[in-house]
Coordinates of C-alpha atoms in Angstrom, one line a residue:
M140 CA 88.3 -50.3 -19.8
K141 CA 91.3 -48.6 -21.3
P142 CA 92.4 -45.0 -20.0
S143 CA 91.4 -43.6 -23.4
E144 CA 87.8 -45.1 -23.3
V145 CA 87.4 -43.6 -19.7
I146 CA 88.4 -40.2 -21.1
L147 CA 85.9 -40.6 -23.9
S148 CA 83.0 -41.5 -21.9
K149 CA 83.5 -38.9 -19.1
A150 CA 83.9 -36.4 -22.0
K151 CA 80.5 -37.4 -23.4
N152 CA 78.7 -37.3 -19.8
L153 CA 80.1 -33.6 -19.6
N154 CA 79.0 -32.7 -23.1
I155 CA 82.6 -31.5 -24.1
S156 CA 85.2 -32.6 -26.6
P157 CA 87.6 -35.3 -25.5
L158 CA 90.5 -32.8 -26.4
H159 CA 89.2 -30.2 -24.0
F160 CA 88.3 -32.7 -21.4
G161 CA 92.0 -34.0 -21.7
L162 CA 93.3 -30.5 -21.1
L163 CA 91.1 -29.9 -18.3
C164 CA 92.6 -33.1 -16.6
N165 CA 96.1 -32.3 -17.6
G166 CA 95.7 -28.6 -16.2
R167 CA 94.3 -29.8 -13.0
V168 CA 97.2 -32.4 -12.6
L169 CA 99.8 -29.7 -13.3
A170 CA 98.1 -27.3 -10.9
V171 CA 98.2 -30.2 -8.2
F172 CA 101.8 -30.9 -8.8
A173 CA 102.8 -27.2 -8.8
A174 CA 101.0 -26.8 -5.5
L175 CA 102.9 -29.8 -4.1
I176 CA 106.2 -28.4 -5.4
A177 CA 105.5 -25.2 -3.8
T178 CA 104.4 -26.5 -0.4
S179 CA 107.8 -28.7 -0.3
A180 CA 109.9 -25.7 -1.0
M181 CA 108.1 -23.7 1.8
C182 CA 108.6 -26.6 4.2
Q183 CA 112.4 -26.8 3.2
A184 CA 112.9 -23.0 3.3
Q185 CA 114.6 -22.0 6.5
A186 CA 113.5 -18.8 8.4
P187 CA 116.2 -16.1 9.2
P188 CA 117.9 -16.5 12.3
A189 CA 116.1 -14.4 15.0
C190 CA 117.8 -11.1 16.1
G191 CA 120.4 -11.9 18.7
A192 CA 120.7 -15.7 17.7
N193 CA 124.4 -15.2 16.8
A194 CA 125.3 -13.4 20.1
S195 CA 128.1 -16.0 20.8
S196 CA 129.9 -15.5 17.5
T197 CA 133.5 -14.4 17.8
I198 CA 134.4 -10.6 17.2
S199 CA 135.2 -9.6 13.8
T200 CA 136.6 -6.1 13.2
D201 CA 137.2 -3.4 10.5
R202 CA 140.6 -2.6 12.1
P203 CA 143.5 -2.7 11.8
Q204 CA 143.4 -3.1 8.1
I205 CA 142.6 -0.4 5.6
T206 CA 140.3 -3.0 4.2
N207 CA 136.9 -3.4 6.0
T208 CA 135.8 -6.6 7.2
S209 CA 133.2 -8.2 4.7
T210 CA 130.6 -9.0 7.3
V211 CA 128.5 -7.4 9.5
V212 CA 128.0 -7.4 13.3
P213 CA 125.4 -9.9 14.9
C214 CA 121.9 -8.4 15.0
G215 CA 121.4 -6.5 18.3
S216 CA 125.2 -6.2 18.7
L217 CA 126.8 -2.9 19.4
Q218 CA 130.6 -2.7 18.8
F219 CA 133.1 -0.1 19.5
E220 CA 136.5 -0.1 17.8
N221 CA 139.0 2.3 19.1
G222 CA 142.9 3.1 18.6
F223 CA 145.8 5.2 18.6
E224 CA 148.2 5.9 15.9
Q225 CA 151.5 7.7 15.7
T226 CA 152.7 8.9 12.2
G227 CA 155.9 10.2 11.1
S228 CA 156.9 12.2 7.9
A229 CA 160.1 14.4 7.0
G230 CA 161.2 14.4 10.6
H231 CA 157.8 15.6 12.1
Q232 CA 155.3 13.4 14.3
G233 CA 151.7 13.2 14.3
F234 CA 149.3 11.6 16.9
D235 CA 145.5 10.7 16.5
A236 CA 143.0 9.0 18.8
P237 CA 140.6 7.6 19.7
E238 CA 139.8 6.5 16.1
T239 CA 136.3 5.4 17.4
S240 CA 134.1 3.4 15.2
V241 CA 130.8 2.3 16.3
R242 CA 128.9 -0.5 14.6
F243 CA 125.3 -1.5 15.5
G244 CA 123.5 -4.6 13.9
I245 CA 119.8 -3.9 13.1
A246 CA 119.3 -7.0 11.0
N247 CA 121.1 -10.3 10.3
K248 CA 123.0 -8.7 7.4
T249 CA 122.7 -5.1 8.1
E250 CA 124.5 -2.6 10.4
L251 CA 124.6 1.0 10.9
R252 CA 127.9 2.8 11.0
L253 CA 129.3 5.7 12.9
G254 CA 132.7 7.4 12.6
L255 CA 133.4 9.7 15.7
P256 CA 135.5 12.6 15.2
N257 CA 139.2 12.0 15.6
C258 CA 141.5 14.1 17.4
L259 CA 144.7 15.1 15.5
F260 CA 148.0 16.7 16.7
H261 CA 151.1 17.5 15.1
D262 CA 154.3 18.5 16.6
N263 CA 155.2 20.7 13.7
T264 CA 152.8 23.7 14.6
G265 CA 154.7 25.8 12.2
S266 CA 153.7 23.9 9.1
A267 CA 150.4 24.1 7.4
I268 CA 149.1 21.0 9.1
A269 CA 146.5 22.0 11.8
N270 CA 145.6 20.3 15.2
G271 CA 142.0 19.6 15.9
A272 CA 139.0 17.3 15.4
S273 CA 138.2 15.6 12.2
D274 CA 134.7 15.3 10.6
L275 CA 131.9 12.8 11.4
L276 CA 131.3 9.7 9.3
L277 CA 127.7 8.3 8.9
G278 CA 126.8 5.1 6.9
F279 CA 125.5 1.5 6.7
K280 CA 126.8 -1.8 5.5
Q281 CA 124.6 -4.5 3.6
Q282 CA 126.2 -7.9 3.6
L283 CA 125.6 -9.3 0.3
G284 CA 127.3 -12.8 0.6
P285 CA 128.3 -15.3 1.2
T286 CA 128.2 -16.2 -2.5
H287 CA 130.3 -18.8 -4.4
G288 CA 132.6 -18.7 -1.5
F289 CA 133.0 -15.2 -1.0
D290 CA 131.7 -12.7 1.5
V291 CA 130.8 -9.4 0.1
S292 CA 129.4 -6.2 1.5
L293 CA 128.4 -2.9 0.3
I294 CA 129.3 0.3 2.4
P295 CA 127.9 3.8 1.6
S296 CA 128.5 6.6 3.7
V297 CA 128.8 10.1 4.0
S298 CA 131.0 12.5 6.1
L299 CA 129.5 15.6 7.9
P300 CA 131.5 18.8 8.3
V301 CA 131.6 19.1 12.1
G302 CA 135.5 18.9 12.4
A303 CA 138.0 22.0 13.5
N304 CA 137.7 24.7 10.7
A305 CA 141.4 24.0 9.6
I306 CA 140.8 20.2 9.2
S307 CA 137.0 19.9 8.1
S308 CA 136.6 19.5 4.5
H309 CA 133.4 21.9 4.8
G310 CA 131.6 19.6 2.6
Y311 CA 129.2 16.6 2.7
D312 CA 131.5 14.0 1.3
P313 CA 130.0 10.6 -0.1
S314 CA 131.9 7.3 -0.4
V315 CA 130.9 3.7 -1.4
Q316 CA 133.2 0.7 -0.3
V317 CA 133.0 -2.9 -1.4
P318 CA 135.0 -5.5 0.9
W319 CA 135.3 -9.0 0.0
S320 CA 136.9 -11.9 1.6
R321 CA 137.5 -15.6 0.8
S322 CA 139.0 -18.4 2.9
L323 CA 141.9 -20.3 1.0
T324 CA 142.6 -22.9 3.8
K325 CA 141.6 -23.4 7.3
M326 CA 144.7 -20.9 8.4
W327 CA 144.7 -18.6 5.2
T328 CA 142.5 -16.0 4.1
V329 CA 142.6 -13.4 1.4
A330 CA 140.5 -10.3 1.5
G331 CA 140.4 -6.9 -0.3
Q332 CA 138.2 -3.7 -0.9
L333 CA 137.4 -1.4 -3.8
S334 CA 136.5 2.2 -2.8
L335 CA 135.6 5.3 -4.3
F336 CA 135.5 8.7 -2.5
D337 CA 134.5 12.2 -3.6
P338 CA 136.1 14.3 -1.0
T339 CA 135.9 18.3 -1.0
S340 CA 139.7 19.7 -1.1
I341 CA 140.0 23.4 -1.2
G342 CA 136.4 24.0 -2.1
R343 CA 136.6 21.4 -5.0
R344 CA 135.7 17.6 -5.5
N345 CA 138.7 15.4 -6.0
V346 CA 137.3 12.1 -6.8
T347 CA 139.4 9.3 -5.5
G348 CA 139.5 5.6 -6.2
Q349 CA 141.3 3.1 -3.8
A350 CA 142.1 -0.6 -4.0
S351 CA 143.5 -2.9 -1.4
V352 CA 144.3 -6.4 -0.7
Y353 CA 145.6 -8.5 2.1
F354 CA 146.7 -11.9 3.2
D355 CA 145.6 -13.2 6.6
R356 CA 147.3 -16.1 8.5
A357 CA 145.6 -17.6 11.6
L358 CA 148.2 -18.2 14.4
G359 CA 146.4 -20.7 16.8
S360 CA 142.9 -19.7 17.9
V361 CA 143.4 -16.4 19.4
W362 CA 146.0 -14.8 17.3
D363 CA 146.3 -13.8 13.6
A364 CA 148.8 -11.6 11.3
Y365 CA 148.4 -10.0 8.1
V366 CA 150.3 -8.1 5.2
E367 CA 148.2 -5.6 3.1
Y368 CA 148.9 -3.5 0.1
S369 CA 146.7 -0.2 -0.8
G370 CA 146.8 2.1 -3.5
A371 CA 144.8 5.2 -3.8
F372 CA 144.5 7.4 -7.2
A373 CA 143.0 10.7 -7.0
Q374 CA 141.6 12.8 -9.8
R375 CA 144.1 15.4 -8.8
G376 CA 147.4 14.5 -7.3
G377 CA 149.5 11.3 -7.7
P378 CA 148.9 8.0 -6.7
Q379 CA 149.5 7.1 -2.6
H380 CA 150.8 3.5 -2.2
S381 CA 151.3 1.9 1.2
V382 CA 152.0 -1.5 2.7
D383 CA 150.6 -2.4 6.2
F384 CA 151.9 -5.3 8.5
G385 CA 149.8 -6.1 11.6
A386 CA 148.6 -8.7 14.2
A387 CA 145.4 -9.2 16.2
Y388 CA 144.8 -11.1 19.6
K389 CA 141.4 -11.9 20.9
I390 CA 141.5 -11.4 24.8
S391 CA 138.1 -13.1 24.8
P392 CA 135.4 -14.1 22.0
H393 CA 134.0 -10.4 22.2
Q394 CA 137.3 -8.2 22.7
Q395 CA 140.3 -7.9 20.7
L396 CA 143.8 -6.0 20.9
D397 CA 145.5 -4.9 17.8
L398 CA 148.8 -3.9 16.4
H399 CA 149.9 -2.6 13.0
C400 CA 152.8 -0.7 11.2
N401 CA 152.3 1.2 7.9
F402 CA 154.9 2.2 5.3
G403 CA 153.7 5.0 2.8
F404 CA 155.4 5.6 -0.5
A405 CA 154.2 9.1 -1.4
S406 CA 154.9 12.5 -0.2
A407 CA 151.2 13.2 0.5
I408 CA 151.0 10.5 3.2
P409 CA 153.0 9.7 6.3
S410 CA 156.3 7.8 5.6
H411 CA 155.5 5.5 8.6
A412 CA 152.6 4.8 11.1
I413 CA 152.5 2.6 14.1
G414 CA 149.1 2.0 15.9
L415 CA 147.5 0.1 18.8
G416 CA 143.6 -0.8 18.9
Y417 CA 141.2 -2.2 21.4
S418 CA 137.7 -3.4 20.2
V419 CA 134.8 -4.6 22.2
R420 CA 131.3 -5.9 21.4
F421 CA 128.1 -5.9 23.5
Q422 CA 124.9 -7.8 23.0
L423 CA 121.9 -5.6 23.5
I424 CA 119.3 -8.0 22.0
R425 CA 119.1 -11.7 22.7
A426 CA 116.9 -14.3 21.1
K427 CA 114.5 -16.0 23.2
G428 CA 115.9 -18.7 25.3
K429 CA 119.4 -17.1 25.0
T430 CA 121.2 -16.1 28.2

C-alpha cells in the first residue's frame, strides 16, 4: 500500500478528513523533532565552572596602567593591589600610598570592588594642595566577553565622601568604565578603556570623559612591558593628556611586582610620576576536589 493510501485509510477510521489527519501527523513529527533538538542542545551545553575552579589561573591586575583589566578575578578569590607613587610638578613633590584596591570574585564573571582611601602628602604646604586621605570607592565589575576575540567588562562605581575635609569632593560621585582587550599575537596585546566620571568640584558637577589605549608585550613567561596613552576631557577645564610606561614581574602565579613612569602634558596634572606596586591574590573558596 502506498503512503497516501495509508493516510486515507487511517483518516477514514478516525472519522476525520485526510487533510486534518496529515496536519496532525506532521505536527507530531515536528514536535518530536523539536524535542530531539532541544534534548541534544541541553546535552551539549556546558554548565558554568564551579566557584573556585579557576583558582590556579595567573594573577591579572588593574595596575599599573590607567586602563583596568578587562577580566574579573576568579570566583572565590580575594585580590589586593597596592602601590606607592611619587609625583612632581613645578618643582614640588607629592607622595601617595597605599593605593589599595580590593577585588573579590562573587561569580564566574562578577567581582566586587573596593578602593580604600589613599593617603596624600605634598611638600609644598604653602600651596592650596592639601594633605590627608582621599574618598572611598565602591563598585563592581561585570565581564561581558569574550566576544569576537575581545574581552569586555562594565565597571559601575561610586565614591563616598569619607576623605579629609580639604581633599574630599563632599559628594557621591558616580562613574562607569568599559575596559576591553584583544590578543594580537602570542606576545602582543592591545587594550583600552572608555570612562565617564561625574565628580563634584567646588560644589558643582564636572562631567569628565576619559579614553585610554595601551600596547603590552610579553617578555617571556613572567615579565611584560607596556606603553599607554590617556586623555581626559572635562566639562570645565582643558584636556589632560598623559603617556605611561611600565613593566610587571610575576613573582609567582598569584603575586606581582610592577613599576611605571607617567608624563603629563597639562598644568592640572603632575608633569611626571613614578610608582611601584605589589599585588597578591588569595583563594578563599575552592571547587570540590581542588586543593
